[in-house]
Coordinates of C-alpha atoms in Angstrom, one line a residue:
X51 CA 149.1 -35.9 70.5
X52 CA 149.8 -32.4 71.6
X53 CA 147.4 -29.4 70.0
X54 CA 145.3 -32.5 68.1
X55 CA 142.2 -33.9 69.9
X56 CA 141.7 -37.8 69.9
X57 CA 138.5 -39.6 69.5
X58 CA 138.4 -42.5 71.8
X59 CA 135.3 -43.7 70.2
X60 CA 135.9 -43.2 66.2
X61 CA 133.9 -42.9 63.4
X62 CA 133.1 -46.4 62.1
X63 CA 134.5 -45.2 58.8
X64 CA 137.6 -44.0 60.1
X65 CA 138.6 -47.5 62.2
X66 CA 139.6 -50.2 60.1
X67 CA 137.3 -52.5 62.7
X68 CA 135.6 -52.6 65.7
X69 CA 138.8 -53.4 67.5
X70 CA 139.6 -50.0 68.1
X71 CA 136.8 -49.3 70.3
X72 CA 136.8 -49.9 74.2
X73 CA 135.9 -53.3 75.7
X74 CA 132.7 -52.1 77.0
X75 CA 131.7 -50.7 73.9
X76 CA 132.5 -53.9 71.7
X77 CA 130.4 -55.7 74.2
X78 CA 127.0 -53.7 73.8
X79 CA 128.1 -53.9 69.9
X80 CA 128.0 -57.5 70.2
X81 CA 125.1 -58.2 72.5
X82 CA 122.9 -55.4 69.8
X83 CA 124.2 -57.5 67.0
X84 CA 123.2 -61.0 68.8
X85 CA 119.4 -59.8 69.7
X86 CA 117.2 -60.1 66.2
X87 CA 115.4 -57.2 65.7
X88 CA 115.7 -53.3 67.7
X89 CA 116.8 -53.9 71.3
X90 CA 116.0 -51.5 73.9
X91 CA 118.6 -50.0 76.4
X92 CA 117.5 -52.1 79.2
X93 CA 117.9 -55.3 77.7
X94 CA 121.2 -54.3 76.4
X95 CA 121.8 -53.5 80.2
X96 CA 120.6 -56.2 81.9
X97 CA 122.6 -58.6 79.4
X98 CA 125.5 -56.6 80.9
X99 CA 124.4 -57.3 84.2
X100 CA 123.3 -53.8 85.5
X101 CA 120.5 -53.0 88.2
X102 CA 117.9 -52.5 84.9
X103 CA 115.7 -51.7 87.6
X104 CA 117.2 -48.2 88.9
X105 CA 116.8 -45.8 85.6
X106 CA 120.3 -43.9 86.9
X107 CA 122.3 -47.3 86.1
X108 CA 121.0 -47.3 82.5
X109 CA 121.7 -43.8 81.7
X110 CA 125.7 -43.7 81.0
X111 CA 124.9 -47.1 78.8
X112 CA 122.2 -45.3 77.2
X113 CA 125.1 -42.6 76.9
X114 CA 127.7 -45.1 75.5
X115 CA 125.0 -46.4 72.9
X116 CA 123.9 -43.1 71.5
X117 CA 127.6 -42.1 70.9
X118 CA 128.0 -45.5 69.2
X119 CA 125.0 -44.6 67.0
X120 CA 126.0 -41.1 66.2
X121 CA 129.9 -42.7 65.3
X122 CA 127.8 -44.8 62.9
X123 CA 128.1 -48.1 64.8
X124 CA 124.6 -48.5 65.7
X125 CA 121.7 -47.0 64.4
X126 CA 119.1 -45.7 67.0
X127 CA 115.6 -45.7 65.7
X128 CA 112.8 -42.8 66.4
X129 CA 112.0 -45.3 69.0
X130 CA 114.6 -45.0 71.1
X131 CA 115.4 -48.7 70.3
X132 CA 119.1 -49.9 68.7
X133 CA 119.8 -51.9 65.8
X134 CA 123.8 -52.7 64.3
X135 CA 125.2 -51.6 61.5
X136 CA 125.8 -53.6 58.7

């Protein structure tokens, strides 16, 4: 794709689904869409089986999820908490 950049994480209006997306990122869809109710990072990353306990293991999933929510896939409330799309 020479002189166009591609977005490995697209906007959720510009992927048909959620297939698209990489493995890891369809699995923190799928575990925020499983919890009822805002889930925090933590428990997202513990579900994924990270160290929840050192706060440098849960920044680059904290990473992954706010690029999810500003792709429109999740919504991150004021909180700091995650909740899925409809």
């Amino acid at each position: 794709m020479a002189g166009r950049a591609v977005l490995l994480i697209p906007h959720r209006g510009d992927a048909a689904d959620e297939g698209g997306l990489p493995g890891d990122y369809r699995k923190i869809l799928a575990i925020v869409r499983e919890v009822d109710g805002p889930v925090q990072v933590r428990a997202v990353g513990e579900r994924l089986g990270l160290d929840a306990s050192v706060h440098g293991k849960l920044e680059p999933l904290r990473a992954k999820m706010t690029k999810l929510g500003v792709r429109g896939w999740l919504h991150k409330r004021g909180d700091g908490r995650f909740t899925a799309r409809l």
